[in-house]
Coordinates of C-alpha atoms in Angstrom, one line a residue:
M1 CA -49.3 -34.2 30.4
Y2 CA -47.0 -35.5 33.1
R3 CA -48.3 -38.0 35.7
Q4 CA -46.4 -38.5 38.9
V5 CA -45.0 -42.0 39.7
L6 CA -44.4 -43.0 43.3
D7 CA -41.8 -45.7 42.6
P8 CA -39.8 -44.8 39.5
L9 CA -36.5 -46.3 40.5
A10 CA -36.7 -50.1 39.7
G11 CA -40.3 -50.1 40.8
S12 CA -39.2 -49.9 44.4
L13 CA -40.8 -47.4 46.7
L14 CA -38.0 -47.7 49.2
W15 CA -35.2 -47.0 46.7
S16 CA -37.2 -44.2 45.1
A17 CA -37.7 -42.6 48.5
L18 CA -34.0 -42.8 49.3
C19 CA -33.3 -41.2 45.9
A20 CA -35.9 -38.5 46.6
S21 CA -34.2 -37.6 49.9
L22 CA -30.9 -36.8 48.2
P23 CA -31.6 -33.1 47.4
L24 CA -32.6 -32.4 51.0
L25 CA -29.7 -34.4 52.4
T26 CA -27.4 -32.5 50.1
M27 CA -28.6 -29.1 51.2
F28 CA -28.5 -30.0 55.0
V29 CA -25.1 -31.6 54.8
L30 CA -23.7 -28.7 52.9
L31 CA -25.1 -26.3 55.5
G32 CA -24.5 -28.3 58.6
V33 CA -21.3 -30.2 57.9
F34 CA -19.3 -28.3 55.3
R35 CA -20.7 -24.9 56.3
V36 CA -21.3 -23.8 52.8
R37 CA -23.1 -20.6 52.2
A38 CA -26.9 -21.0 52.0
Q39 CA -27.2 -19.7 48.5
I40 CA -24.6 -22.2 47.2
A41 CA -26.2 -25.1 49.1
A42 CA -29.7 -24.2 47.8
V43 CA -28.6 -23.9 44.2
A44 CA -26.7 -27.2 44.4
A45 CA -29.8 -29.0 45.9
L46 CA -32.0 -27.4 43.2
A47 CA -29.8 -28.6 40.4
L48 CA -29.8 -32.2 41.9
A49 CA -33.6 -32.1 42.3
L50 CA -34.0 -31.0 38.6
A51 CA -31.7 -33.8 37.5
L52 CA -33.7 -36.4 39.5
A53 CA -37.0 -35.1 38.2
V54 CA -35.9 -35.4 34.6
L55 CA -33.7 -38.6 34.7
V56 CA -35.5 -40.7 37.4
W57 CA -39.1 -39.4 37.6
D58 CA -39.1 -38.9 33.8
M59 CA -40.6 -35.4 34.1
P60 CA -40.3 -33.3 30.9
V61 CA -37.5 -30.8 31.0
S62 CA -39.8 -27.9 30.1
Q63 CA -42.2 -28.8 33.0
A64 CA -39.3 -29.3 35.4
L65 CA -38.0 -25.8 34.6
S66 CA -41.4 -24.3 34.7
S67 CA -42.1 -25.8 38.2
A68 CA -38.7 -24.3 39.3
A69 CA -39.8 -20.9 37.9
E70 CA -43.1 -21.0 39.8
G71 CA -41.4 -21.8 43.1
G72 CA -38.8 -19.1 42.5
F73 CA -41.6 -16.6 41.9
Y74 CA -43.3 -17.7 45.1
G75 CA -40.0 -17.0 46.8
L76 CA -40.2 -13.4 45.5
F77 CA -43.9 -13.0 46.3
P78 CA -45.0 -13.4 49.0
V79 CA -41.9 -14.5 51.0
L80 CA -39.3 -11.9 50.0
W81 CA -42.0 -9.2 49.6
I82 CA -42.6 -9.7 53.4
L83 CA -39.0 -9.6 54.4
V84 CA -38.0 -6.6 52.3
N85 CA -40.8 -4.4 53.7
A86 CA -40.4 -5.7 57.3
L87 CA -36.7 -4.8 57.2
W88 CA -37.5 -1.5 55.5
I89 CA -39.7 -0.5 58.5
Y90 CA -36.9 -1.5 60.8
R91 CA -34.4 0.7 58.9
L92 CA -36.8 3.7 59.0
T93 CA -36.9 3.4 62.8
E94 CA -33.1 3.1 62.8
I95 CA -32.2 6.1 60.7
T96 CA -34.6 8.3 62.7
G97 CA -33.3 7.1 66.0
W98 CA -36.6 5.7 67.3
F99 CA -35.0 2.2 67.3
A100 CA -32.8 3.3 70.2
V101 CA -35.9 4.7 72.0
L102 CA -37.6 1.3 71.4
R103 CA -34.6 -0.4 73.1
R104 CA -34.9 1.8 76.1
S105 CA -38.6 1.3 76.3
F106 CA -38.2 -2.5 76.4
R107 CA -35.6 -2.1 79.1
S108 CA -38.0 0.0 81.2
V109 CA -40.2 -3.1 81.4
S110 CA -37.3 -5.4 82.4
T111 CA -33.6 -5.0 82.1
D112 CA -33.2 -8.8 82.0
Q113 CA -32.7 -10.0 78.4
R114 CA -34.2 -13.4 79.2
V115 CA -37.4 -11.7 80.1
Q116 CA -37.1 -9.5 77.0
G117 CA -36.6 -12.6 74.9
I118 CA -39.9 -14.1 76.2
L119 CA -41.8 -10.9 75.7
I120 CA -40.6 -10.1 72.2
A121 CA -39.9 -13.5 70.5
F122 CA -42.6 -15.6 72.3
C123 CA -45.5 -13.3 73.2
F124 CA -45.2 -10.5 70.6
G125 CA -44.0 -12.9 67.9
A126 CA -47.2 -15.0 68.5
L127 CA -49.3 -12.0 67.7
I128 CA -47.5 -11.3 64.5
E129 CA -47.8 -14.9 63.5
A130 CA -51.5 -14.8 64.3
L131 CA -52.0 -12.0 61.8
A132 CA -49.3 -12.4 59.2
G133 CA -47.1 -15.5 59.3
F134 CA -44.9 -16.4 56.3
G135 CA -41.6 -15.3 57.9
A136 CA -42.9 -12.0 59.2
P137 CA -42.6 -12.9 62.9
V138 CA -39.0 -14.0 62.5
A139 CA -38.0 -10.9 60.5
I140 CA -39.6 -8.5 62.9
T141 CA -38.8 -10.1 66.3
A142 CA -35.1 -10.8 65.3
V143 CA -34.4 -7.1 64.8
M144 CA -36.3 -6.2 68.0
L145 CA -34.2 -8.7 69.9
V146 CA -31.1 -7.0 68.5
A147 CA -32.6 -3.7 69.6
V148 CA -32.4 -4.7 73.3
G149 CA -28.8 -5.7 72.9
I150 CA -29.0 -9.5 72.3
A151 CA -26.2 -10.7 70.1
P152 CA -27.3 -11.1 66.5
L153 CA -26.8 -14.8 66.1
K154 CA -28.5 -15.5 69.4
A155 CA -31.3 -13.2 68.4
A156 CA -31.9 -15.1 65.2
T157 CA -31.8 -18.5 67.0
V158 CA -34.3 -17.3 69.6
A159 CA -36.6 -15.9 67.0
L160 CA -36.6 -19.1 65.0
V161 CA -37.2 -21.4 68.0
A162 CA -40.0 -19.1 69.3
N163 CA -41.8 -19.3 66.0
T164 CA -43.1 -22.8 66.6
A165 CA -46.1 -23.1 68.9
P166 CA -48.2 -20.4 67.2
V167 CA -47.6 -21.6 63.6
A168 CA -50.4 -24.1 63.2
F169 CA -52.9 -21.4 64.1
G170 CA -51.0 -18.7 62.3
S171 CA -52.4 -16.2 59.7
M172 CA -55.9 -16.6 61.3
A173 CA -55.5 -20.4 61.2
V174 CA -54.9 -20.6 57.4
P175 CA -52.8 -23.8 57.8
L176 CA -55.7 -25.6 59.5
T177 CA -58.4 -24.1 57.1
T178 CA -56.3 -25.3 54.2
L179 CA -55.9 -28.8 55.8
A180 CA -59.7 -28.9 56.3
G181 CA -60.2 -28.0 52.7
V182 CA -57.9 -30.6 51.2
T183 CA -59.0 -33.4 53.5
G184 CA -62.7 -32.7 53.9
L185 CA -62.4 -33.0 57.7
P186 CA -64.3 -30.5 59.9
L187 CA -62.2 -27.5 60.8
D188 CA -63.5 -27.4 64.3
E189 CA -62.4 -31.0 64.9
L190 CA -58.9 -30.4 63.4
G191 CA -58.5 -27.2 65.4
A192 CA -59.6 -28.9 68.6
M193 CA -57.1 -31.7 68.1
A194 CA -54.3 -29.3 67.3
G195 CA -55.3 -27.4 70.5
R196 CA -54.6 -30.6 72.4
Q197 CA -51.1 -30.9 70.9
T198 CA -49.5 -27.5 70.4
P199 CA -50.0 -26.3 74.0
L200 CA -47.5 -29.0 75.1
I201 CA -45.0 -27.4 72.8
A202 CA -45.9 -23.9 74.0
V203 CA -45.1 -24.9 77.6
L204 CA -41.6 -25.9 76.7
I205 CA -40.6 -23.1 74.3
P206 CA -40.1 -20.3 76.9
L207 CA -37.8 -22.5 78.9
V208 CA -35.8 -23.3 75.8
L209 CA -35.6 -19.6 75.0
V210 CA -34.0 -18.7 78.4
F211 CA -31.6 -21.6 78.0
L212 CA -30.6 -20.3 74.6
L213 CA -30.1 -16.9 76.1
D214 CA -28.2 -17.8 79.3
G215 CA -27.7 -21.6 79.5
R216 CA -28.6 -23.6 82.6
R217 CA -28.1 -20.5 84.8
G218 CA -30.8 -18.8 82.8
V219 CA -33.2 -21.6 83.4
R220 CA -32.3 -21.7 87.1
E221 CA -32.8 -18.0 87.7
S222 CA -35.7 -17.2 85.4
W223 CA -37.8 -20.4 85.1
P224 CA -40.8 -18.9 87.0
V225 CA -41.5 -16.3 84.3
A226 CA -40.9 -18.9 81.5
V227 CA -43.3 -21.3 83.1
V228 CA -45.9 -18.5 83.5
A229 CA -45.6 -17.5 79.8
G230 CA -45.7 -21.1 78.6
L231 CA -48.7 -22.2 80.8
A232 CA -50.7 -19.0 80.0
F233 CA -50.1 -19.4 76.3
G234 CA -50.8 -23.1 76.2
L235 CA -53.9 -22.9 78.4
A236 CA -55.3 -20.0 76.3
Q237 CA -54.5 -21.9 73.1
F238 CA -56.3 -25.0 74.3
V239 CA -59.4 -23.2 75.5
S240 CA -59.7 -21.0 72.3
A241 CA -59.1 -23.9 69.9
N242 CA -61.6 -26.2 71.6
Y243 CA -64.3 -23.8 72.9
I244 CA -64.0 -20.3 71.3
S245 CA -62.7 -20.0 67.8
V246 CA -59.9 -21.7 65.8
E247 CA -59.2 -18.6 63.8
V248 CA -58.4 -16.3 66.7
T249 CA -56.6 -18.9 68.8
D250 CA -53.2 -17.3 68.5
I251 CA -54.5 -13.8 69.1
I252 CA -56.1 -14.9 72.3
A253 CA -53.1 -16.9 73.4
G254 CA -50.6 -14.2 72.6
V255 CA -52.6 -11.5 74.5
V256 CA -53.1 -13.7 77.5
A257 CA -49.5 -14.7 77.6
L258 CA -48.3 -11.1 77.3
A259 CA -50.7 -10.0 80.1
A260 CA -49.7 -12.8 82.3
V261 CA -46.0 -12.1 82.0
L262 CA -46.4 -8.4 82.5
G263 CA -48.6 -9.0 85.5
F264 CA -46.2 -11.5 87.0
L265 CA -43.2 -9.2 86.6
R266 CA -45.0 -6.7 88.9
V267 CA -44.5 -9.1 91.7
W268 CA -41.4 -11.0 90.7
Q269 CA -38.1 -10.2 88.9
P270 CA -35.0 -12.5 88.4
V271 CA -32.6 -12.1 91.2
Q272 CA -29.7 -11.5 88.9
S273 CA -30.0 -9.8 85.5
V274 CA -28.5 -11.5 82.5
Q275 CA -26.9 -8.2 81.5
S276 CA -24.6 -8.4 84.4
V277 CA -23.8 -12.0 83.7
Q278 CA -23.4 -12.0 79.9
P279 CA -23.0 -8.6 78.3
V280 CA -23.7 -8.5 74.6
Q281 CA -22.8 -6.1 71.8
P282 CA -25.0 -4.5 69.3
V283 CA -24.8 -5.6 65.6
Q284 CA -22.1 -3.0 64.9
P285 CA -20.3 -0.5 67.2
V286 CA -22.3 2.7 67.8
Q287 CA -20.6 5.6 66.1
P288 CA -20.1 9.0 67.8
V289 CA -21.6 12.1 66.2
Q290 CA -19.8 15.4 65.7
P291 CA -18.9 17.1 69.0
V292 CA -21.6 19.7 68.3
Q293 CA -24.2 17.4 69.9
P294 CA -23.5 14.9 72.7
V295 CA -25.7 12.2 71.0
Q296 CA -25.1 9.1 69.0
L297 CA -26.0 7.8 65.6
V298 CA -27.2 4.3 64.9
Q299 CA -25.3 2.5 62.1
P300 CA -27.5 0.4 59.8
V301 CA -27.2 -3.4 60.2
S302 CA -25.8 -3.7 56.7
G303 CA -23.0 -1.2 57.3
D304 CA -24.2 1.0 54.5
E305 CA -23.0 4.6 55.3
S306 CA -25.4 6.1 52.8
V307 CA -28.5 5.8 55.0
R308 CA -27.0 6.9 58.3
E309 CA -29.0 10.0 59.1
E310 CA -30.1 11.9 62.1
P311 CA -29.1 11.9 65.8
L312 CA -31.1 9.8 68.2
P313 CA -34.0 11.4 70.0
E314 CA -33.3 12.3 73.6
E315 CA -34.8 10.1 76.3
P316 CA -38.5 10.2 75.4
A317 CA -41.0 12.4 77.1
A318 CA -44.6 11.4 77.6
G319 CA -45.7 9.6 74.5
G320 CA -42.2 9.0 73.3
A321 CA -42.3 5.2 74.0
L322 CA -45.6 5.1 72.1
M323 CA -44.0 6.7 69.1
A324 CA -41.2 4.2 69.2
F325 CA -43.7 1.3 69.2
A326 CA -45.9 3.0 66.6
P327 CA -44.7 1.1 63.5
Y328 CA -45.4 -2.2 65.1
L329 CA -48.8 -1.0 66.5
I330 CA -49.6 0.1 62.9
I331 CA -48.7 -3.3 61.6
V332 CA -50.9 -5.1 64.1
A333 CA -53.8 -2.7 63.5
L334 CA -53.5 -3.1 59.7
F335 CA -53.5 -6.9 59.9
A336 CA -56.4 -6.8 62.2
L337 CA -58.3 -4.5 59.8
T338 CA -57.8 -7.0 57.0
Q339 CA -59.6 -9.6 59.0
F340 CA -62.6 -7.4 59.6
G341 CA -65.7 -8.8 57.8
P342 CA -66.4 -6.4 54.9
V343 CA -62.7 -5.6 54.4
K344 CA -61.8 -9.3 54.4
E345 CA -64.5 -10.1 51.9
W346 CA -63.5 -7.2 49.6
L347 CA -59.9 -8.3 49.7
G348 CA -60.9 -11.9 49.0
V349 CA -62.6 -10.8 45.8
H350 CA -60.4 -8.0 44.6
G351 CA -57.1 -8.8 46.3
L352 CA -56.6 -12.3 44.9
V353 CA -55.8 -13.6 41.4
R354 CA -55.7 -17.3 40.6
F355 CA -54.1 -18.7 37.5
T356 CA -52.6 -21.9 36.2
W357 CA -48.8 -21.5 35.9
P358 CA -47.7 -21.5 32.3
G359 CA -46.1 -24.7 30.9
L360 CA -47.4 -27.1 33.6
D361 CA -49.8 -30.0 33.1
V362 CA -49.3 -32.4 36.0
E363 CA -51.4 -35.1 37.5
T364 CA -50.8 -36.8 40.8
A365 CA -50.4 -40.6 41.0
T366 CA -54.1 -40.9 41.6
G367 CA -55.0 -39.0 38.4
Q368 CA -56.0 -35.7 40.1
P369 CA -54.6 -32.3 38.8
A370 CA -51.7 -31.3 41.0
G371 CA -52.7 -28.4 43.2
A372 CA -49.3 -26.7 43.0
M373 CA -50.1 -25.8 39.3
T374 CA -52.5 -23.1 40.5
F375 CA -50.8 -20.0 41.6
K376 CA -52.5 -17.6 44.1
L377 CA -51.3 -14.1 43.7
E378 CA -52.6 -12.1 46.7
H379 CA -51.4 -8.7 45.6
L380 CA -53.5 -6.6 47.9
K381 CA -54.1 -8.9 50.9
A382 CA -50.5 -10.2 51.0
A383 CA -48.6 -9.6 54.3
G384 CA -45.9 -7.9 52.4
T385 CA -48.3 -5.4 50.9
I386 CA -49.7 -4.6 54.3
L387 CA -46.2 -4.1 55.6
L388 CA -45.5 -1.7 52.7
V389 CA -48.5 0.3 53.7
A390 CA -47.3 0.3 57.3
G391 CA -44.0 1.5 56.1
L392 CA -45.5 4.4 54.2
L393 CA -47.6 5.4 57.3
T394 CA -44.4 5.2 59.3
T395 CA -42.6 7.6 57.0
A396 CA -45.5 10.0 57.4
L397 CA -45.6 9.6 61.2
Y398 CA -41.8 10.1 61.5
R399 CA -41.8 12.9 58.8
I400 CA -39.3 11.1 56.7
G401 CA -38.9 12.6 53.2
P402 CA -39.4 10.5 50.1
G403 CA -35.7 10.7 49.2
R404 CA -34.6 9.3 52.5
A405 CA -37.3 6.6 52.5
A406 CA -36.3 5.5 49.0
K407 CA -32.6 5.5 49.9
A408 CA -33.4 3.3 52.9
Y409 CA -35.5 0.9 50.7
G410 CA -32.6 0.7 48.3
A411 CA -30.2 -0.1 51.1
T412 CA -32.5 -2.8 52.3
L413 CA -32.6 -4.4 48.8
H414 CA -28.8 -4.3 48.7
Q415 CA -28.6 -6.0 52.1
L416 CA -30.8 -8.8 50.9
R417 CA -29.1 -9.4 47.5
W418 CA -27.8 -12.9 48.5
T419 CA -31.0 -13.7 50.4
F420 CA -32.9 -13.3 47.2
V421 CA -30.8 -16.1 45.6
T422 CA -31.2 -18.4 48.7
V423 CA -35.0 -18.0 49.1
T424 CA -35.9 -18.3 45.4
S425 CA -33.6 -21.4 45.0
V426 CA -35.1 -23.1 48.1
L427 CA -38.7 -22.5 46.9
A428 CA -37.8 -23.6 43.4
L429 CA -36.4 -26.8 45.0
A430 CA -39.7 -27.3 46.9
W431 CA -41.8 -26.9 43.8
V432 CA -39.7 -29.2 41.7
M433 CA -39.8 -31.9 44.4
N434 CA -43.6 -31.4 44.9
L435 CA -44.6 -31.4 41.2
S436 CA -42.3 -34.1 40.1
G437 CA -43.6 -36.4 42.8
Q438 CA -40.4 -36.7 44.9
T439 CA -41.9 -35.3 48.1
V440 CA -45.0 -37.5 47.8
T441 CA -42.7 -40.5 47.3
L442 CA -41.0 -39.7 50.6
G443 CA -44.3 -39.3 52.4
T444 CA -45.9 -42.5 50.9
A445 CA -42.9 -44.5 52.0
L446 CA -43.3 -43.4 55.6
A447 CA -47.1 -44.1 55.3
R448 CA -46.3 -47.8 54.6
T449 CA -45.3 -48.5 58.2
G450 CA -48.7 -49.7 59.4
T451 CA -50.1 -48.7 62.8
A452 CA -46.6 -47.4 63.6
F453 CA -47.4 -44.6 61.2
A454 CA -48.8 -42.6 64.1
L455 CA -45.2 -42.3 65.2
F456 CA -44.1 -41.0 61.8
S457 CA -47.1 -38.9 61.1
P458 CA -45.6 -35.7 62.6
V459 CA -42.3 -36.5 60.8
V460 CA -44.2 -36.3 57.5
G461 CA -45.4 -32.8 58.4
W462 CA -42.0 -31.8 59.7
L463 CA -40.5 -32.9 56.3
G464 CA -43.1 -30.9 54.4
V465 CA -42.3 -27.7 56.3
A466 CA -38.6 -28.2 56.2
V467 CA -38.8 -28.4 52.4
T468 CA -41.4 -25.6 51.8
G469 CA -40.9 -23.4 54.9
S470 CA -44.7 -23.3 55.2
D471 CA -47.1 -25.2 57.4
T472 CA -49.9 -24.3 54.9
S473 CA -47.9 -25.8 52.0
S474 CA -47.1 -29.0 54.0
N475 CA -50.8 -29.5 54.8
S476 CA -51.7 -29.0 51.2
L477 CA -49.1 -31.5 50.2
F478 CA -49.5 -34.3 52.8
G479 CA -53.0 -33.7 54.2
V480 CA -54.7 -36.3 52.0
L481 CA -51.9 -38.7 52.4
Q482 CA -52.3 -38.6 56.2
V483 CA -56.0 -39.3 56.0
T484 CA -55.5 -42.1 53.5
A485 CA -52.9 -43.7 55.7
A486 CA -55.2 -43.4 58.7
H487 CA -58.0 -45.2 56.9
R488 CA -55.7 -48.0 55.8
T489 CA -54.2 -48.5 59.3
G490 CA -57.4 -48.0 61.3
L491 CA -56.1 -44.9 63.0
D492 CA -58.0 -41.7 63.7
P493 CA -57.8 -39.5 60.5
V494 CA -58.3 -36.3 62.6
L495 CA -55.4 -37.2 64.8
L496 CA -53.0 -37.8 62.0
A497 CA -54.1 -34.9 59.9
A498 CA -53.7 -32.5 62.9
A499 CA -50.3 -34.1 63.6
N500 CA -49.2 -33.2 60.1
S501 CA -49.8 -29.5 61.0
T502 CA -48.6 -29.5 64.6
G503 CA -45.5 -31.7 63.9
G504 CA -44.7 -29.5 60.9
V505 CA -44.2 -26.4 63.0
L506 CA -41.1 -28.0 64.4
G507 CA -39.5 -28.1 61.0
K508 CA -40.0 -24.4 60.4
M509 CA -36.9 -23.3 62.4
L510 CA -34.5 -25.2 60.1
S511 CA -36.2 -24.6 56.8
P512 CA -33.6 -22.9 54.6
Q513 CA -36.1 -20.3 53.6
N514 CA -36.6 -19.2 57.2
L515 CA -32.9 -19.5 58.0
A516 CA -32.3 -17.0 55.2
V517 CA -35.0 -14.7 56.6
A518 CA -33.4 -14.8 60.0
A519 CA -29.9 -14.3 58.8
A520 CA -30.9 -11.3 56.6
S521 CA -32.9 -9.8 59.5
I522 CA -29.8 -9.5 61.7
G523 CA -27.7 -8.2 58.9
M524 CA -25.6 -11.4 58.6
A525 CA -26.7 -13.0 55.3
G526 CA -24.4 -16.0 54.7
S527 CA -24.5 -17.1 58.3
E528 CA -27.4 -19.6 57.7
S529 CA -25.1 -22.6 58.2
V530 CA -24.2 -21.3 61.7
I531 CA -27.8 -20.7 62.6
F532 CA -28.8 -24.1 61.2
R533 CA -26.4 -25.9 63.5
K534 CA -27.7 -24.0 66.5
V535 CA -31.4 -25.0 65.8
L536 CA -31.0 -28.5 64.3
G537 CA -30.7 -30.3 67.7
W538 CA -33.8 -28.5 69.1
S539 CA -35.9 -29.2 66.1
L540 CA -35.0 -32.9 66.0
G541 CA -35.2 -33.3 69.8
M542 CA -38.7 -31.7 70.1
L543 CA -39.8 -33.7 67.0
A544 CA -38.9 -36.9 68.7
V545 CA -40.8 -36.1 71.8
F546 CA -43.8 -34.9 69.8
A547 CA -43.8 -38.0 67.7
V548 CA -44.0 -40.2 70.8
L549 CA -46.8 -38.0 72.1
V550 CA -48.9 -38.5 68.9
Y551 CA -48.2 -42.2 69.0
L552 CA -49.4 -42.5 72.6
Q553 CA -52.5 -40.4 71.6
S554 CA -53.3 -43.2 69.1
T555 CA -53.2 -45.8 71.9
P556 CA -55.2 -46.2 75.1
V557 CA -52.4 -44.6 77.0
L558 CA -53.2 -41.0 75.9
G559 CA -56.2 -41.8 73.8
W560 CA -58.4 -39.9 76.3
M561 CA -56.8 -36.6 75.0
T562 CA -58.4 -37.1 71.6
V563 CA -62.0 -37.6 72.8

């Protein structure tokens, strides 16, 4: 049996925390400063974390390796399981030509890419986050942004930044229900508190998106629609979290924001379209077909010639746009079905397997069994499985033969070959740090700051999500720590526990796991360091503002917001 130690280095919590930060610093410096490929940075950080676990935290070698294996398997399932099937669906729409129809359909709503960015990444992405989470919104919205002609790197950046405000209530509020489970705090109170924090993020995000798409000119010319989207989403999120239902908060907010934007666009449009200001190119040049037909073929993002298939459909007749959107409507319908009472209960019983990961026997510093030893295999209810079913239904709807569908799936796996290395290494790193005690050492050191801990409480959640890529995992890891620190400092435990989740969402955009998902989605695996540098400033800047907000909520200045 291995028992975690908080201060293994010379009995000093400070020095131990600095030592525990080395794997993360190594990975971020390699990505951001030396521009090393993500898979190399992740493997290097994992190797360092393993060495620290064994040599400093005195974790048995066998258990350190077993924890890395568990994290790597979690990277395969559910994370990469989601990404593979989401990109397979995209490839099916591409080889049949319906992807180009989808592009024209979005342009029929608005030809302005700043508006399209808000509709796709912010509004539609919130609905996908509400139902699926775990990287699916980034994977799906990134390729949809490329579909409307937004440059790939810009599309990935926009998709990552947009996937913030909905995250705390994502997957039918799983992060908050997990937080309530580990802390013993009422879910309604945690949801209400989160609903008084995340709307302030939501109001800012659409403005940030138009800035990313077109700079200051974009904000100046399209701020009205950005403000409408942010206010509609934030207000709906606040009302639902406080007065309706925590679980359906993001669904309500996403639908309200989408309706508000579409309604507003009927009476207002930007004076100048961003397309005339800043033309963008598709991922790869469009290839002409044989002279027999005056149509075009879409080339796969990966450049794999083997899956290029049929000519694009002509401009859609009645119902053509619906066919183009059909795969994504199928996805939403299937996820909604899994949340339906009897179906949800059946999947909860038959679609979930729990087991203790072999070779692990770990206790926390307080003597409790480490939760990360128990692996939850959601083989039927997993988002990736639902996406696989959606893909099979898409092949039937588009009349794609088994051979073509299998060839497209194989091409998707080939495209993601380096992403597999990155994601599995990053999740292995997270599990090694969590089970050895390195992550708890970092969080405990920040919790020793007294009443000023209210300022650092969101930072702890941010750190957890940056390491694991999951707000749910961060809440599992640091939820009890937040409540314990609150009791010791006389602060409100609901405030700090909620801040762990809401502050954590700002770390998701620069988690190496999500960077790898974004890069793979746009067909540019290996560009994670470039994307990382683009989102780092936004993540840290919004975290600083949010930390001040939570601190003021712990004082009489904004204490009225927590009542």
